[in-house]
Amino acid sequence: MGSAPSTKDDAPVQGPSQKPVLGPADPREAQFNQCLDTAVDDPLGGVDTANKWLTVGGGYFARHCLAFAYSRQQRWLLSSEAFSQAAEEARSANDDRSANLWIQAANAALAGNQPSTSLAHVDSALATGILEGQALGLAHLDRARALVALEQLQAAREEFVLVQKYAPDDPLGWLLSATLERRLGNLERALADINVALAIVAQDPDTLLEAGVIAALSNDYDKARSYWQTISAQNRPSTARLSARQYLKQLDEGENSPSTK
């Protein structure tokens, strides 16, 4: 029997590039939403708008908009710093938005390849005691991602248990857990986790790609081929589709013995 194809272990990191959701209404909410709209359409203009608002007392609302505008430019470290400053100010004001701001700071730090900083920001969010349910599960997912980046894999495994407890319907948690278990050689657990992810998002290319890798490592080359063919046939261009076609080529060239790297 052959060996499995070469793989990339790390899923793409995404920062807070979407318009955030806020907590309860505040008199500054309308101006904040206007600032966000500016940042969506013109990130540079959003930075300018937010900085001007800061000079006239915009506080953590203005700083939040500034962080978002930086994230739209993928200036992750500046974004993370601004989010964390906004979180500190919100916490001082006893505003529950602080937890969400810490999470956004963590995501920006991870996108900027600062996993230690990301981990600290997630811990600050958890320390507020505000997060619960799905939001709590996703915070543990962010913590797991930071721990994986730090190669603290056993600690990350413990975090994925909490992700699956509090956010069982989130497919990314199951996918990344499956990827980690596969890296650690726990193929039975990897297979169980990837099957849950597939049940939630059956046509997701990244999930199908990982399912194929796990199948190949389990010597089930027919199933691996089926998963990768499904991705290859999708019309939407993606990194996963390119990888799937590479893996299929390896299978075709080596029968059931694709090369590893």
mmCIF file of N, CA and C in Angstrom, residues 69-183:
data_model
loop_
_atom_site.group_PDB
_atom_site.id
_atom_site.type_symbol
_atom_site.label_atom_id
_atom_site.label_comp_id
_atom_site.label_asym_id
_atom_site.label_seq_id
_atom_site.Cartn_x
_atom_site.Cartn_y
_atom_site.Cartn_z
ATOM 1 N N ALA A 69 -10.698 49.609 10.237
ATOM 2 C CA ALA A 69 -10.139 50.186 9.013
ATOM 3 C C ALA A 69 -8.752 49.613 8.733
ATOM 4 N N TYR A 70 -7.938 49.453 9.770
ATOM 5 C CA TYR A 70 -6.628 48.826 9.577
ATOM 6 C C TYR A 70 -6.772 47.383 9.091
ATOM 7 N N SER A 71 -7.760 46.667 9.629
ATOM 8 C CA SER A 71 -7.944 45.277 9.204
ATOM 9 C C SER A 71 -8.356 45.195 7.736
ATOM 10 N N ARG A 72 -9.100 46.190 7.278
ATOM 11 C CA ARG A 72 -9.494 46.214 5.866
ATOM 12 C C ARG A 72 -8.275 46.388 4.959
ATOM 13 N N GLN A 73 -7.214 46.965 5.505
ATOM 14 C CA GLN A 73 -5.965 47.122 4.757
ATOM 15 C C GLN A 73 -4.992 45.967 5.026
ATOM 16 N N GLN A 74 -5.425 45.032 5.852
ATOM 17 C CA GLN A 74 -4.575 43.913 6.282
ATOM 18 C C GLN A 74 -3.312 44.399 6.993
ATOM 19 N N ARG A 75 -3.436 45.484 7.690
ATOM 20 C CA ARG A 75 -2.358 45.992 8.555
ATOM 21 C C ARG A 75 -2.633 45.409 9.943
ATOM 22 N N TRP A 76 -2.334 44.120 10.072
ATOM 23 C CA TRP A 76 -2.835 43.329 11.182
ATOM 24 C C TRP A 76 -2.296 43.776 12.541
ATOM 25 N N LEU A 77 -1.053 44.127 12.623
ATOM 26 C CA LEU A 77 -0.492 44.479 13.925
ATOM 27 C C LEU A 77 -1.052 45.808 14.429
ATOM 28 N N LEU A 78 -1.204 46.770 13.532
ATOM 29 C CA LEU A 78 -1.850 48.024 13.917
ATOM 30 C C LEU A 78 -3.308 47.774 14.300
ATOM 31 N N SER A 79 -3.955 46.900 13.554
ATOM 32 C CA SER A 79 -5.345 46.564 13.852
ATOM 33 C C SER A 79 -5.461 45.925 15.230
ATOM 34 N N SER A 80 -4.589 44.953 15.511
ATOM 35 C CA SER A 80 -4.643 44.276 16.802
ATOM 36 C C SER A 80 -4.410 45.242 17.956
ATOM 37 N N GLU A 81 -3.448 46.131 17.783
ATOM 38 C CA GLU A 81 -3.157 47.106 18.834
ATOM 39 C C GLU A 81 -4.358 48.013 19.090
ATOM 40 N N ALA A 82 -4.992 48.470 18.010
ATOM 41 C CA ALA A 82 -6.150 49.355 18.170
ATOM 42 C C ALA A 82 -7.326 48.615 18.796
ATOM 43 N N PHE A 83 -7.554 47.364 18.379
ATOM 44 C CA PHE A 83 -8.629 46.578 18.988
ATOM 45 C C PHE A 83 -8.380 46.381 20.485
ATOM 46 N N SER A 84 -7.137 46.066 20.847
ATOM 47 C CA SER A 84 -6.836 45.816 22.259
ATOM 48 C C SER A 84 -6.987 47.091 23.086
ATOM 49 N N GLN A 85 -6.599 48.241 22.517
ATOM 50 C CA GLN A 85 -6.784 49.507 23.230
ATOM 51 C C GLN A 85 -8.276 49.802 23.409
ATOM 52 N N ALA A 86 -9.052 49.524 22.360
ATOM 53 C CA ALA A 86 -10.500 49.713 22.467
ATOM 54 C C ALA A 86 -11.093 48.792 23.526
ATOM 55 N N ALA A 87 -10.587 47.558 23.581
ATOM 56 C CA ALA A 87 -11.081 46.600 24.577
ATOM 57 C C ALA A 87 -10.793 47.083 25.992
ATOM 58 N N GLU A 88 -9.581 47.592 26.208
ATOM 59 C CA GLU A 88 -9.215 48.115 27.528
ATOM 60 C C GLU A 88 -10.134 49.268 27.931
ATOM 61 N N GLU A 89 -10.380 50.168 26.994
ATOM 62 C CA GLU A 89 -11.234 51.321 27.283
ATOM 63 C C GLU A 89 -12.670 50.885 27.551
ATOM 64 N N ALA A 90 -13.152 49.907 26.770
ATOM 65 C CA ALA A 90 -14.513 49.406 26.981
ATOM 66 C C ALA A 90 -14.629 48.718 28.332
ATOM 67 N N ARG A 91 -13.586 47.963 28.722
ATOM 68 C CA ARG A 91 -13.611 47.298 30.027
ATOM 69 C C ARG A 91 -13.646 48.335 31.154
ATOM 70 N N SER A 92 -12.873 49.405 30.999
ATOM 71 C CA SER A 92 -12.867 50.463 32.018
ATOM 72 C C SER A 92 -14.236 51.126 32.148
ATOM 73 N N ALA A 93 -14.980 51.114 31.033
ATOM 74 C CA ALA A 93 -16.318 51.708 31.032
ATOM 75 C C ALA A 93 -17.400 50.694 31.381
ATOM 76 N N ASN A 94 -16.969 49.483 31.794
ATOM 77 C CA ASN A 94 -17.906 48.406 32.119
ATOM 78 C C ASN A 94 -18.847 48.090 30.960
ATOM 79 N N ASP A 95 -18.311 48.162 29.759
ATOM 80 C CA ASP A 95 -19.083 47.865 28.555
ATOM 81 C C ASP A 95 -18.766 46.429 28.116
ATOM 82 N N ASP A 96 -19.818 45.620 27.965
ATOM 83 C CA ASP A 96 -19.635 44.219 27.586
ATOM 84 C C ASP A 96 -19.019 44.039 26.209
ATOM 85 N N ARG A 97 -18.946 45.096 25.426
ATOM 86 C CA ARG A 97 -18.290 45.002 24.126
ATOM 87 C C ARG A 97 -16.809 44.611 24.268
ATOM 88 N N SER A 98 -16.265 44.778 25.451
ATOM 89 C CA SER A 98 -14.844 44.506 25.646
ATOM 90 C C SER A 98 -14.474 43.082 25.239
ATOM 91 N N ALA A 99 -15.320 42.106 25.524
ATOM 92 C CA ALA A 99 -14.991 40.710 25.190
ATOM 93 C C ALA A 99 -14.858 40.520 23.690
ATOM 94 N N ASN A 100 -15.817 41.083 22.942
ATOM 95 C CA ASN A 100 -15.767 40.963 21.483
ATOM 96 C C ASN A 100 -14.552 41.687 20.915
ATOM 97 N N LEU A 101 -14.199 42.807 21.510
ATOM 98 C CA LEU A 101 -13.040 43.556 21.040
ATOM 99 C C LEU A 101 -11.747 42.794 21.301
ATOM 100 N N TRP A 102 -11.653 42.103 22.446
ATOM 101 C CA TRP A 102 -10.469 41.282 22.705
ATOM 102 C C TRP A 102 -10.361 40.161 21.672
ATOM 103 N N ILE A 103 -11.487 39.567 21.317
ATOM 104 C CA ILE A 103 -11.471 38.488 20.328
ATOM 105 C C ILE A 103 -11.005 39.011 18.971
ATOM 106 N N GLN A 104 -11.484 40.183 18.589
ATOM 107 C CA GLN A 104 -11.048 40.751 17.314
ATOM 108 C C GLN A 104 -9.555 41.113 17.358
ATOM 109 N N ALA A 105 -9.093 41.574 18.511
ATOM 110 C CA ALA A 105 -7.659 41.842 18.668
ATOM 111 C C ALA A 105 -6.859 40.562 18.510
ATOM 112 N N ALA A 106 -7.385 39.469 19.054
ATOM 113 C CA ALA A 106 -6.710 38.174 18.956
ATOM 114 C C ALA A 106 -6.633 37.698 17.517
ATOM 115 N N ASN A 107 -7.717 37.832 16.784
ATOM 116 C CA ASN A 107 -7.729 37.395 15.391
ATOM 117 C C ASN A 107 -6.779 38.215 14.539
ATOM 118 N N ALA A 108 -6.738 39.513 14.782
ATOM 119 C CA ALA A 108 -5.819 40.361 14.021
ATOM 120 C C ALA A 108 -4.369 39.998 14.338
ATOM 121 N N ALA A 109 -4.074 39.721 15.610
ATOM 122 C CA ALA A 109 -2.717 39.347 15.986
ATOM 123 C C ALA A 109 -2.319 38.035 15.332
ATOM 124 N N LEU A 110 -3.240 37.072 15.283
ATOM 125 C CA LEU A 110 -2.925 35.790 14.659
ATOM 126 C C LEU A 110 -2.709 35.958 13.162
ATOM 127 N N ALA A 111 -3.520 36.803 12.542
ATOM 128 C CA ALA A 111 -3.332 37.079 11.115
ATOM 129 C C ALA A 111 -1.993 37.753 10.859
ATOM 130 N N GLY A 112 -1.491 38.480 11.862
ATOM 131 C CA GLY A 112 -0.195 39.141 11.750
ATOM 132 C C GLY A 112 0.962 38.288 12.253
ATOM 133 N N ASN A 113 0.708 36.967 12.407
ATOM 134 C CA ASN A 113 1.754 36.016 12.829
ATOM 135 C C ASN A 113 2.311 36.333 14.212
ATOM 136 N N GLN A 114 1.418 36.720 15.113
ATOM 137 C CA GLN A 114 1.780 36.979 16.507
ATOM 138 C C GLN A 114 0.920 36.090 17.409
ATOM 139 N N PRO A 115 1.142 34.775 17.385
ATOM 140 C CA PRO A 115 0.256 33.875 18.140
ATOM 141 C C PRO A 115 0.303 34.070 19.645
ATOM 142 N N SER A 116 1.460 34.440 20.198
ATOM 143 C CA SER A 116 1.538 34.664 21.645
ATOM 144 C C SER A 116 0.654 35.830 22.059
ATOM 145 N N THR A 117 0.706 36.905 21.269
ATOM 146 C CA THR A 117 -0.159 38.056 21.530
ATOM 147 C C THR A 117 -1.616 37.671 21.363
ATOM 148 N N SER A 118 -1.895 36.891 20.332
ATOM 149 C CA SER A 118 -3.268 36.437 20.098
ATOM 150 C C SER A 118 -3.790 35.655 21.294
ATOM 151 N N LEU A 119 -2.968 34.755 21.806
ATOM 152 C CA LEU A 119 -3.365 33.939 22.947
ATOM 153 C C LEU A 119 -3.678 34.809 24.161
ATOM 154 N N ALA A 120 -2.849 35.804 24.392
ATOM 155 C CA ALA A 120 -3.075 36.699 25.531
ATOM 156 C C ALA A 120 -4.387 37.456 25.388
ATOM 157 N N HIS A 121 -4.708 37.873 24.167
ATOM 158 C CA HIS A 121 -5.949 38.612 23.947
ATOM 159 C C HIS A 121 -7.171 37.706 24.134
ATOM 160 N N VAL A 122 -7.088 36.468 23.670
ATOM 161 C CA VAL A 122 -8.202 35.543 23.897
ATOM 162 C C VAL A 122 -8.401 35.323 25.392
ATOM 163 N N ASP A 123 -7.308 35.161 26.109
ATOM 164 C CA ASP A 123 -7.407 34.960 27.553
ATOM 165 C C ASP A 123 -8.054 36.165 28.236
ATOM 166 N N SER A 124 -7.770 37.354 27.732
ATOM 167 C CA SER A 124 -8.413 38.551 28.278
ATOM 168 C C SER A 124 -9.912 38.522 28.020
ATOM 169 N N ALA A 125 -10.301 38.053 26.836
ATOM 170 C CA ALA A 125 -11.726 37.942 26.518
ATOM 171 C C ALA A 125 -12.407 36.943 27.433
ATOM 172 N N LEU A 126 -11.773 35.794 27.641
ATOM 173 C CA LEU A 126 -12.353 34.766 28.498
ATOM 174 C C LEU A 126 -12.448 35.244 29.943
ATOM 175 N N ALA A 127 -11.471 36.042 30.369
ATOM 176 C CA ALA A 127 -11.437 36.518 31.751
ATOM 177 C C ALA A 127 -12.592 37.460 32.069
ATOM 178 N N THR A 128 -13.211 38.053 31.055
ATOM 179 C CA THR A 128 -14.345 38.943 31.314
ATOM 180 C C THR A 128 -15.547 38.174 31.847
ATOM 181 N N GLY A 129 -15.625 36.874 31.549
ATOM 182 C CA GLY A 129 -16.782 36.087 31.959
ATOM 183 C C GLY A 129 -18.044 36.399 31.184
ATOM 184 N N ILE A 130 -17.911 37.177 30.119
ATOM 185 C CA ILE A 130 -19.078 37.613 29.350
ATOM 186 C C ILE A 130 -19.491 36.580 28.311
ATOM 187 N N LEU A 131 -18.513 35.909 27.711
ATOM 188 C CA LEU A 131 -18.794 35.009 26.598
ATOM 189 C C LEU A 131 -19.518 33.754 27.073
ATOM 190 N N GLU A 132 -20.449 33.293 26.261
ATOM 191 C CA GLU A 132 -21.168 32.062 26.565
ATOM 192 C C GLU A 132 -21.660 31.432 25.266
ATOM 193 N N GLY A 133 -22.027 30.170 25.336
ATOM 194 C CA GLY A 133 -22.576 29.482 24.173
ATOM 195 C C GLY A 133 -21.624 29.469 22.995
ATOM 196 N N GLN A 134 -22.170 29.758 21.815
ATOM 197 C CA GLN A 134 -21.401 29.745 20.576
ATOM 198 C C GLN A 134 -20.204 30.678 20.645
ATOM 199 N N ALA A 135 -20.401 31.870 21.210
ATOM 200 C CA ALA A 135 -19.307 32.836 21.298
ATOM 201 C C ALA A 135 -18.169 32.293 22.162
ATOM 202 N N LEU A 136 -18.516 31.578 23.228
ATOM 203 C CA LEU A 136 -17.500 30.975 24.080
ATOM 204 C C LEU A 136 -16.755 29.879 23.325
ATOM 205 N N GLY A 137 -17.489 29.074 22.571
ATOM 206 C CA GLY A 137 -16.853 28.026 21.775
ATOM 207 C C GLY A 137 -15.897 28.586 20.742
ATOM 208 N N LEU A 138 -16.300 29.672 20.090
ATOM 209 C CA LEU A 138 -15.435 30.260 19.064
ATOM 210 C C LEU A 138 -14.206 30.922 19.685
ATOM 211 N N ALA A 139 -14.335 31.413 20.910
ATOM 212 C CA ALA A 139 -13.159 31.944 21.603
ATOM 213 C C ALA A 139 -12.153 30.823 21.866
ATOM 214 N N HIS A 140 -12.650 29.669 22.268
ATOM 215 C CA HIS A 140 -11.744 28.532 22.472
ATOM 216 C C HIS A 140 -11.158 28.060 21.136
ATOM 217 N N LEU A 141 -11.901 28.224 20.058
ATOM 218 C CA LEU A 141 -11.351 27.909 18.742
ATOM 219 C C LEU A 141 -10.187 28.836 18.416
ATOM 220 N N ASP A 142 -10.354 30.120 18.686
ATOM 221 C CA ASP A 142 -9.256 31.069 18.465
ATOM 222 C C ASP A 142 -8.060 30.716 19.342
ATOM 223 N N ARG A 143 -8.335 30.283 20.558
ATOM 224 C CA ARG A 143 -7.252 29.892 21.458
ATOM 225 C C ARG A 143 -6.527 28.660 20.918
ATOM 226 N N ALA A 144 -7.292 27.704 20.396
ATOM 227 C CA ALA A 144 -6.688 26.495 19.824
ATOM 228 C C ALA A 144 -5.816 26.835 18.630
ATOM 229 N N ARG A 145 -6.281 27.742 17.781
ATOM 230 C CA ARG A 145 -5.505 28.124 16.600
ATOM 231 C C ARG A 145 -4.177 28.760 17.012
ATOM 232 N N ALA A 146 -4.219 29.608 18.043
ATOM 233 C CA ALA A 146 -2.982 30.233 18.516
ATOM 234 C C ALA A 146 -2.031 29.188 19.093
ATOM 235 N N LEU A 147 -2.563 28.233 19.828
ATOM 236 C CA LEU A 147 -1.725 27.189 20.420
ATOM 237 C C LEU A 147 -1.099 26.303 19.344
ATOM 238 N N VAL A 148 -1.851 26.010 18.288
ATOM 239 C CA VAL A 148 -1.284 25.235 17.179
ATOM 240 C C VAL A 148 -0.137 26.013 16.546
ATOM 241 N N ALA A 149 -0.337 27.308 16.342
ATOM 242 C CA ALA A 149 0.726 28.133 15.757
ATOM 243 C C ALA A 149 1.964 28.154 16.640
ATOM 244 N N LEU A 150 1.774 27.995 17.941
ATOM 245 C CA LEU A 150 2.888 27.966 18.888
ATOM 246 C C LEU A 150 3.436 26.556 19.082
ATOM 247 N N GLU A 151 2.884 25.592 18.322
ATOM 248 C CA GLU A 151 3.285 24.179 18.407
ATOM 249 C C GLU A 151 3.008 23.587 19.794
ATOM 250 N N GLN A 152 2.048 24.137 20.500
ATOM 251 C CA GLN A 152 1.594 23.560 21.768
ATOM 252 C C GLN A 152 0.387 22.674 21.473
ATOM 253 N N LEU A 153 0.668 21.544 20.851
ATOM 254 C CA LEU A 153 -0.390 20.747 20.230
ATOM 255 C C LEU A 153 -1.272 20.028 21.240
ATOM 256 N N GLN A 154 -0.722 19.534 22.307
ATOM 257 C CA GLN A 154 -1.553 18.857 23.303
ATOM 258 C C GLN A 154 -2.501 19.847 23.977
ATOM 259 N N ALA A 155 -2.019 21.047 24.250
ATOM 260 C CA ALA A 155 -2.889 22.076 24.826
ATOM 261 C C ALA A 155 -3.985 22.452 23.841
ATOM 262 N N ALA A 156 -3.645 22.484 22.556
ATOM 263 C CA ALA A 156 -4.648 22.790 21.530
ATOM 264 C C ALA A 156 -5.728 21.712 21.491
ATOM 265 N N ARG A 157 -5.346 20.459 21.662
ATOM 266 C CA ARG A 157 -6.329 19.369 21.680
ATOM 267 C C ARG A 157 -7.371 19.604 22.772
ATOM 268 N N GLU A 158 -6.917 20.051 23.938
ATOM 269 C CA GLU A 158 -7.838 20.318 25.045
ATOM 270 C C GLU A 158 -8.802 21.454 24.693
ATOM 271 N N GLU A 159 -8.303 22.430 23.961
ATOM 272 C CA GLU A 159 -9.168 23.540 23.554
ATOM 273 C C GLU A 159 -10.245 23.062 22.574
ATOM 274 N N PHE A 160 -9.872 22.159 21.666
ATOM 275 C CA PHE A 160 -10.858 21.677 20.696
ATOM 276 C C PHE A 160 -11.995 20.909 21.374
ATOM 277 N N VAL A 161 -11.708 20.271 22.491
ATOM 278 C CA VAL A 161 -12.781 19.614 23.260
ATOM 279 C C VAL A 161 -13.813 20.653 23.694
ATOM 280 N N LEU A 162 -13.351 21.814 24.118
ATOM 281 C CA LEU A 162 -14.252 22.891 24.536
ATOM 282 C C LEU A 162 -14.962 23.521 23.347
ATOM 283 N N VAL A 163 -14.269 23.619 22.222
ATOM 284 C CA VAL A 163 -14.917 24.131 21.002
ATOM 285 C C VAL A 163 -16.105 23.246 20.648
ATOM 286 N N GLN A 164 -15.882 21.941 20.670
ATOM 287 C CA GLN A 164 -16.927 20.999 20.285
ATOM 288 C C GLN A 164 -18.066 20.951 21.309
ATOM 289 N N LYS A 165 -17.763 21.308 22.547
ATOM 290 C CA LYS A 165 -18.799 21.368 23.583
ATOM 291 C C LYS A 165 -19.694 22.585 23.413
ATOM 292 N N TYR A 166 -19.074 23.744 23.204
ATOM 293 C CA TYR A 166 -19.844 24.987 23.196
ATOM 294 C C TYR A 166 -20.277 25.439 21.791
ATOM 295 N N ALA A 167 -19.577 24.977 20.759
ATOM 296 C CA ALA A 167 -19.928 25.365 19.384
ATOM 297 C C ALA A 167 -19.957 24.129 18.492
ATOM 298 N N PRO A 168 -20.829 23.174 18.810
ATOM 299 C CA PRO A 168 -20.827 21.901 18.080
ATOM 300 C C PRO A 168 -21.243 22.015 16.618
ATOM 301 N N ASP A 169 -21.898 23.104 16.251
ATOM 302 C CA ASP A 169 -22.352 23.271 14.869
ATOM 303 C C ASP A 169 -21.367 24.056 14.019
ATOM 304 N N ASP A 170 -20.233 24.417 14.583
ATOM 305 C CA ASP A 170 -19.244 25.181 13.814
ATOM 306 C C ASP A 170 -18.323 24.205 13.075
ATOM 307 N N PRO A 171 -18.363 24.178 11.747
ATOM 308 C CA PRO A 171 -17.573 23.178 11.019
ATOM 309 C C PRO A 171 -16.070 23.392 11.106
ATOM 310 N N LEU A 172 -15.637 24.655 11.257
ATOM 311 C CA LEU A 172 -14.198 24.912 11.295
ATOM 312 C C LEU A 172 -13.553 24.259 12.513
ATOM 313 N N GLY A 173 -14.257 24.248 13.628
ATOM 314 C CA GLY A 173 -13.718 23.606 14.814
ATOM 315 C C GLY A 173 -13.454 22.127 14.586
ATOM 316 N N TRP A 174 -14.381 21.446 13.928
ATOM 317 C CA TRP A 174 -14.208 20.025 13.640
ATOM 318 C C TRP A 174 -13.103 19.804 12.606
ATOM 319 N N LEU A 175 -13.055 20.673 11.591
ATOM 320 C CA LEU A 175 -12.024 20.546 10.557
ATOM 321 C C LEU A 175 -10.629 20.717 11.139
ATOM 322 N N LEU A 176 -10.428 21.774 11.918
ATOM 323 C CA LEU A 176 -9.097 22.019 12.455
ATOM 324 C C LEU A 176 -8.704 20.974 13.498
ATOM 325 N N SER A 177 -9.688 20.476 14.235
ATOM 326 C CA SER A 177 -9.409 19.387 15.163
ATOM 327 C C SER A 177 -8.978 18.143 14.402
ATOM 328 N N ALA A 178 -9.676 17.836 13.304
ATOM 329 C CA ALA A 178 -9.312 16.676 12.479
ATOM 330 C C ALA A 178 -7.897 16.833 11.925
ATOM 331 N N THR A 179 -7.571 18.036 11.479
ATOM 332 C CA THR A 179 -6.235 18.286 10.941
ATOM 333 C C THR A 179 -5.167 18.063 12.012
ATOM 334 N N LEU A 180 -5.431 18.561 13.215
ATOM 335 C CA LEU A 180 -4.478 18.376 14.306
ATOM 336 C C LEU A 180 -4.321 16.900 14.655
ATOM 337 N N GLU A 181 -5.440 16.186 14.763
ATOM 338 C CA GLU A 181 -5.366 14.762 15.103
ATOM 339 C C GLU A 181 -4.613 13.986 14.019
ATOM 340 N N ARG A 182 -4.812 14.373 12.777
ATOM 341 C CA ARG A 182 -4.071 13.727 11.689
ATOM 342 C C ARG A 182 -2.576 13.999 11.813
ATOM 343 N N ARG A 183 -2.218 15.234 12.140
ATOM 344 C CA ARG A 183 -0.804 15.562 12.322
ATOM 345 C C ARG A 183 -0.185 14.749 13.453
#
